[in-house]
mmCIF file with all atom_site columns, C-alpha atoms in Angstrom:
data_model
loop_
_atom_site.group_PDB
_atom_site.id
_atom_site.type_symbol
_atom_site.label_atom_id
_atom_site.label_alt_id
_atom_site.label_comp_id
_atom_site.label_asym_id
_atom_site.label_entity_id
_atom_site.label_seq_id
_atom_site.pdbx_PDB_ins_code
_atom_site.Cartn_x
_atom_site.Cartn_y
_atom_site.Cartn_z
_atom_site.occupancy
_atom_site.B_iso_or_equiv
_atom_site.pdbx_formal_charge
_atom_site.auth_seq_id
_atom_site.auth_comp_id
_atom_site.auth_asym_id
_atom_site.auth_atom_id
_atom_site.pdbx_PDB_model_num
ATOM 1   C CA . MET A 1 1   ? 0.019  0.008   -0.016  1.00 61.00 ? 1   MET A CA 1
ATOM 2   C CA . ILE A 1 2   ? 2.726  2.485   0.896   1.00 68.00 ? 2   ILE A CA 1
ATOM 3   C CA . TRP A 1 3   ? 4.874  1.390   -2.041  1.00 73.00 ? 3   TRP A CA 1
ATOM 4   C CA . GLU A 1 4   ? 1.943  1.949   -4.418  1.00 81.00 ? 4   GLU A CA 1
ATOM 5   C CA . ALA A 1 5   ? 1.331  5.400   -3.019  1.00 76.00 ? 5   ALA A CA 1
ATOM 6   C CA . ILE A 1 6   ? 5.032  6.299   -3.471  1.00 78.00 ? 6   ILE A CA 1
ATOM 7   C CA . GLN A 1 7   ? 5.033  4.970   -7.032  1.00 84.00 ? 7   GLN A CA 1
ATOM 8   C CA . ARG A 1 8   ? 1.773  6.896   -7.908  1.00 84.00 ? 8   ARG A CA 1
ATOM 9   C CA . ALA A 1 9   ? 3.266  10.091  -6.521  1.00 83.00 ? 9   ALA A CA 1
ATOM 10  C CA . LYS A 1 10  ? 6.427  9.602   -8.571  1.00 86.00 ? 10  LYS A CA 1
ATOM 11  C CA . SER A 1 11  ? 4.526  8.850   -11.795 1.00 89.00 ? 11  SER A CA 1
ATOM 12  C CA . GLU A 1 12  ? 1.942  11.717  -11.376 1.00 88.00 ? 12  GLU A CA 1
ATOM 13  C CA . LYS A 1 13  ? 4.565  14.041  -9.919  1.00 85.00 ? 13  LYS A CA 1
ATOM 14  C CA . LEU A 1 14  ? 2.606  14.504  -6.691  1.00 82.00 ? 14  LEU A CA 1
ATOM 15  C CA . ASN A 1 15  ? 4.092  15.525  -3.355  1.00 80.00 ? 15  ASN A CA 1
ATOM 16  C CA . ARG A 1 16  ? 3.983  12.715  -0.810  1.00 72.00 ? 16  ARG A CA 1
ATOM 17  C CA . ASN A 1 17  ? 5.176  12.766  2.825   1.00 72.00 ? 17  ASN A CA 1
ATOM 18  C CA . VAL A 1 18  ? 6.220  9.430   4.163   1.00 67.00 ? 18  VAL A CA 1
ATOM 19  C CA . VAL A 1 19  ? 7.167  8.551   7.754   1.00 66.00 ? 19  VAL A CA 1
ATOM 20  C CA . TRP A 1 20  ? 9.086  5.381   8.347   1.00 67.00 ? 20  TRP A CA 1
ATOM 21  C CA . LEU A 1 21  ? 8.787  3.667   11.644  1.00 64.00 ? 21  LEU A CA 1
ATOM 22  C CA . ASP A 1 22  ? 11.699 1.581   12.920  1.00 65.00 ? 22  ASP A CA 1
ATOM 23  C CA . LEU A 1 23  ? 9.661  -1.390  13.977  1.00 59.00 ? 23  LEU A CA 1
ATOM 24  C CA . ALA A 1 24  ? 12.532 -3.786  13.724  1.00 74.00 ? 24  ALA A CA 1
ATOM 25  C CA . ASN A 1 25  ? 14.790 -1.587  15.773  1.00 80.00 ? 25  ASN A CA 1
ATOM 26  C CA . ALA A 1 26  ? 17.329 -1.345  13.043  1.00 84.00 ? 26  ALA A CA 1
ATOM 27  C CA . TYR A 1 27  ? 19.488 1.350   14.707  1.00 84.00 ? 27  TYR A CA 1
ATOM 28  C CA . GLY A 1 28  ? 19.512 -0.665  17.949  1.00 84.00 ? 28  GLY A CA 1
ATOM 29  C CA . SER A 1 29  ? 20.534 -3.784  16.193  1.00 86.00 ? 29  SER A CA 1
ATOM 30  C CA . ILE A 1 30  ? 23.786 -2.713  14.514  1.00 88.00 ? 30  ILE A CA 1
ATOM 31  C CA . PRO A 1 31  ? 26.727 -4.422  16.334  1.00 89.00 ? 31  PRO A CA 1
ATOM 32  C CA . HIS A 1 32  ? 29.580 -2.033  17.213  1.00 88.00 ? 32  HIS A CA 1
ATOM 33  C CA . GLU A 1 33  ? 31.966 -4.395  15.496  1.00 90.00 ? 33  GLU A CA 1
ATOM 34  C CA . MET A 1 34  ? 30.029 -3.904  12.162  1.00 91.00 ? 34  MET A CA 1
ATOM 35  C CA . ILE A 1 35  ? 30.501 -0.205  12.485  1.00 92.00 ? 35  ILE A CA 1
ATOM 36  C CA . GLN A 1 36  ? 34.250 -0.670  12.907  1.00 92.00 ? 36  GLN A CA 1
ATOM 37  C CA . LEU A 1 37  ? 34.303 -3.028  9.928   1.00 93.00 ? 37  LEU A CA 1
ATOM 38  C CA . ALA A 1 38  ? 32.472 -0.402  7.811   1.00 94.00 ? 38  ALA A CA 1
ATOM 39  C CA . LEU A 1 39  ? 34.832 2.361   8.877   1.00 95.00 ? 39  LEU A CA 1
ATOM 40  C CA . ARG A 1 40  ? 37.829 0.157   7.769   1.00 94.00 ? 40  ARG A CA 1
ATOM 41  C CA . MET A 1 41  ? 36.055 -0.945  4.600   1.00 93.00 ? 41  MET A CA 1
ATOM 42  C CA . TYR A 1 42  ? 35.543 2.676   3.479   1.00 94.00 ? 42  TYR A CA 1
ATOM 43  C CA . HIS A 1 43  ? 39.106 3.647   4.362   1.00 95.00 ? 43  HIS A CA 1
ATOM 44  C CA . VAL A 1 44  ? 38.158 6.184   7.114   1.00 95.00 ? 44  VAL A CA 1
ATOM 45  C CA . PRO A 1 45  ? 41.396 7.355   8.677   1.00 96.00 ? 45  PRO A CA 1
ATOM 46  C CA . GLU A 1 46  ? 42.329 5.512   11.831  1.00 94.00 ? 46  GLU A CA 1
ATOM 47  C CA . VAL A 1 47  ? 42.235 8.547   13.986  1.00 94.00 ? 47  VAL A CA 1
ATOM 48  C CA . ILE A 1 48  ? 38.564 8.956   13.121  1.00 93.00 ? 48  ILE A CA 1
ATOM 49  C CA . GLN A 1 49  ? 37.801 5.171   13.431  1.00 92.00 ? 49  GLN A CA 1
ATOM 50  C CA . VAL A 1 50  ? 38.552 5.228   17.123  1.00 92.00 ? 50  VAL A CA 1
ATOM 51  C CA . MET A 1 51  ? 36.011 7.927   17.849  1.00 91.00 ? 51  MET A CA 1
ATOM 52  C CA . PRO A 1 52  ? 32.797 5.954   17.537  1.00 88.00 ? 52  PRO A CA 1
ATOM 53  C CA . GLY A 1 53  ? 34.387 3.065   19.484  1.00 83.00 ? 53  GLY A CA 1
ATOM 54  C CA . ASP A 1 54  ? 35.350 5.480   22.306  1.00 85.00 ? 54  ASP A CA 1
ATOM 55  C CA . TYR A 1 55  ? 31.882 7.029   22.181  1.00 84.00 ? 55  TYR A CA 1
ATOM 56  C CA . PHE A 1 56  ? 29.998 3.701   22.297  1.00 81.00 ? 56  PHE A CA 1
ATOM 57  C CA . SER A 1 57  ? 32.271 2.098   24.780  1.00 80.00 ? 57  SER A CA 1
ATOM 58  C CA . GLY A 1 58  ? 30.836 4.414   27.471  1.00 79.00 ? 58  GLY A CA 1
ATOM 59  C CA . PHE A 1 59  ? 27.180 3.098   26.834  1.00 80.00 ? 59  PHE A CA 1
ATOM 60  C CA . ARG A 1 60  ? 26.055 1.258   29.875  1.00 84.00 ? 60  ARG A CA 1
ATOM 61  C CA . MET A 1 61  ? 22.775 0.437   31.440  1.00 82.00 ? 61  MET A CA 1
ATOM 62  C CA . TRP A 1 62  ? 21.138 -1.433  34.332  1.00 88.00 ? 62  TRP A CA 1
ATOM 63  C CA . PHE A 1 63  ? 17.709 -2.862  34.971  1.00 86.00 ? 63  PHE A CA 1
ATOM 64  C CA . SER A 1 64  ? 15.818 -2.742  38.213  1.00 91.00 ? 64  SER A CA 1
ATOM 65  C CA . THR A 1 65  ? 12.646 -4.367  39.437  1.00 92.00 ? 65  THR A CA 1
ATOM 66  C CA . ASN A 1 66  ? 11.018 -4.168  42.943  1.00 93.00 ? 66  ASN A CA 1
ATOM 67  C CA . ASP A 1 67  ? 13.058 -7.214  43.959  1.00 94.00 ? 67  ASP A CA 1
ATOM 68  C CA . TYR A 1 68  ? 16.341 -7.079  41.936  1.00 94.00 ? 68  TYR A CA 1
ATOM 69  C CA . THR A 1 69  ? 18.851 -4.718  40.246  1.00 94.00 ? 69  THR A CA 1
ATOM 70  C CA . THR A 1 70  ? 21.374 -5.873  37.751  1.00 93.00 ? 70  THR A CA 1
ATOM 71  C CA . ASN A 1 71  ? 24.931 -4.764  37.625  1.00 94.00 ? 71  ASN A CA 1
ATOM 72  C CA . TRP A 1 72  ? 25.966 -2.273  34.916  1.00 92.00 ? 72  TRP A CA 1
ATOM 73  C CA . ILE A 1 73  ? 25.969 -3.822  31.464  1.00 87.00 ? 73  ILE A CA 1
ATOM 74  C CA . ASN A 1 74  ? 28.129 -2.595  28.605  1.00 84.00 ? 74  ASN A CA 1
ATOM 75  C CA . LEU A 1 75  ? 26.085 -2.291  25.401  1.00 80.00 ? 75  LEU A CA 1
ATOM 76  C CA . GLU A 1 76  ? 27.756 -3.835  22.456  1.00 81.00 ? 76  GLU A CA 1
ATOM 77  C CA . VAL A 1 77  ? 24.986 -3.334  19.898  1.00 85.00 ? 77  VAL A CA 1
ATOM 78  C CA . GLY A 1 78  ? 23.140 -0.223  18.783  1.00 85.00 ? 78  GLY A CA 1
ATOM 79  C CA . ILE A 1 79  ? 23.708 3.238   17.383  1.00 84.00 ? 79  ILE A CA 1
ATOM 80  C CA . ALA A 1 80  ? 22.579 6.197   19.557  1.00 77.00 ? 80  ALA A CA 1
ATOM 81  C CA . LEU A 1 81  ? 19.856 8.186   17.860  1.00 76.00 ? 81  LEU A CA 1
ATOM 82  C CA . GLY A 1 82  ? 20.074 11.985  17.895  1.00 75.00 ? 82  GLY A CA 1
ATOM 83  C CA . CYS A 1 83  ? 23.825 12.020  17.316  1.00 77.00 ? 83  CYS A CA 1
ATOM 84  C CA . THR A 1 84  ? 24.787 13.764  14.063  1.00 83.00 ? 84  THR A CA 1
ATOM 85  C CA . ILE A 1 85  ? 26.971 10.878  12.925  1.00 86.00 ? 85  ILE A CA 1
ATOM 86  C CA . SER A 1 86  ? 24.361 8.192   13.694  1.00 87.00 ? 86  SER A CA 1
ATOM 87  C CA . LEU A 1 87  ? 22.771 8.231   10.199  1.00 88.00 ? 87  LEU A CA 1
ATOM 88  C CA . ILE A 1 88  ? 26.151 8.016   8.436   1.00 91.00 ? 88  ILE A CA 1
ATOM 89  C CA . LEU A 1 89  ? 27.259 5.118   10.701  1.00 92.00 ? 89  LEU A CA 1
ATOM 90  C CA . PHE A 1 90  ? 24.041 3.260   10.065  1.00 91.00 ? 90  PHE A CA 1
ATOM 91  C CA . ILE A 1 91  ? 24.166 3.664   6.294   1.00 91.00 ? 91  ILE A CA 1
ATOM 92  C CA . MET A 1 92  ? 27.788 2.470   6.243   1.00 92.00 ? 92  MET A CA 1
ATOM 93  C CA . ALA A 1 93  ? 26.946 -0.521  8.377   1.00 91.00 ? 93  ALA A CA 1
ATOM 94  C CA . MET A 1 94  ? 23.978 -1.392  6.097   1.00 89.00 ? 94  MET A CA 1
ATOM 95  C CA . GLU A 1 95  ? 26.239 -1.036  3.045   1.00 90.00 ? 95  GLU A CA 1
ATOM 96  C CA . VAL A 1 96  ? 28.457 -3.817  4.559   1.00 88.00 ? 96  VAL A CA 1
ATOM 97  C CA . ILE A 1 97  ? 25.405 -6.051  4.627   1.00 85.00 ? 97  ILE A CA 1
ATOM 98  C CA . PHE A 1 98  ? 24.378 -5.085  1.028   1.00 84.00 ? 98  PHE A CA 1
ATOM 99  C CA . LYS A 1 99  ? 27.813 -5.659  -0.305  1.00 85.00 ? 99  LYS A CA 1
ATOM 100 C CA . ALA A 1 100 ? 28.117 -8.992  1.390   1.00 83.00 ? 100 ALA A CA 1
ATOM 101 C CA . ALA A 1 101 ? 24.758 -10.004 -0.019  1.00 80.00 ? 101 ALA A CA 1
ATOM 102 C CA . GLU A 1 102 ? 25.821 -9.065  -3.489  1.00 78.00 ? 102 GLU A CA 1
ATOM 103 C CA . GLY A 1 103 ? 28.919 -11.183 -3.055  1.00 74.00 ? 103 GLY A CA 1
ATOM 104 C CA . SER A 1 104 ? 31.310 -8.325  -3.693  1.00 61.00 ? 104 SER A CA 1
ATOM 105 C CA . ALA A 1 105 ? 32.631 -8.372  -0.150  1.00 54.00 ? 105 ALA A CA 1
ATOM 106 C CA . GLY A 1 106 ? 33.663 -11.211 2.130   1.00 59.00 ? 106 GLY A CA 1
ATOM 107 C CA . PRO A 1 107 ? 31.468 -12.387 4.966   1.00 63.00 ? 107 PRO A CA 1
ATOM 108 C CA . ALA A 1 108 ? 31.301 -10.014 7.966   1.00 62.00 ? 108 ALA A CA 1
ATOM 109 C CA . ASN A 1 109 ? 32.724 -11.660 11.096  1.00 66.00 ? 109 ASN A CA 1
ATOM 110 C CA . LEU A 1 110 ? 30.756 -10.123 13.875  1.00 63.00 ? 110 LEU A CA 1
ATOM 111 C CA . GLY A 1 111 ? 31.795 -12.402 16.577  1.00 61.00 ? 111 GLY A CA 1
ATOM 112 C CA . GLY A 1 112 ? 28.557 -14.349 16.517  1.00 59.00 ? 112 GLY A CA 1
ATOM 113 C CA . ARG A 1 113 ? 26.508 -11.599 18.157  1.00 54.00 ? 113 ARG A CA 1
ATOM 114 C CA . CYS A 1 114 ? 23.850 -11.265 15.568  1.00 50.00 ? 114 CYS A CA 1
#
């Protein structure tokens, strides 16, 4: 239904506003190792490559109920929304998947976390 509306808008040169919902939590599903792989794959200078790793290494959370509280947990998956570079990192990580699917890149070794 959405696809047809977009195609109709294109063919009839109509304006269409589309809002995409991240029902699969795509941003929250990207392993940090995939981000590093993408940065290397696109020859991002090493001095820049370490920045997202340093940024994401500080992401921690804990859970609490009435009866129990967990210890702090380091997050190894997910891209923070609202950060300017989030979209770029997400697209680069998705390109790793697309290229692997096309067979133009080797398989991504993500440490079995996916």
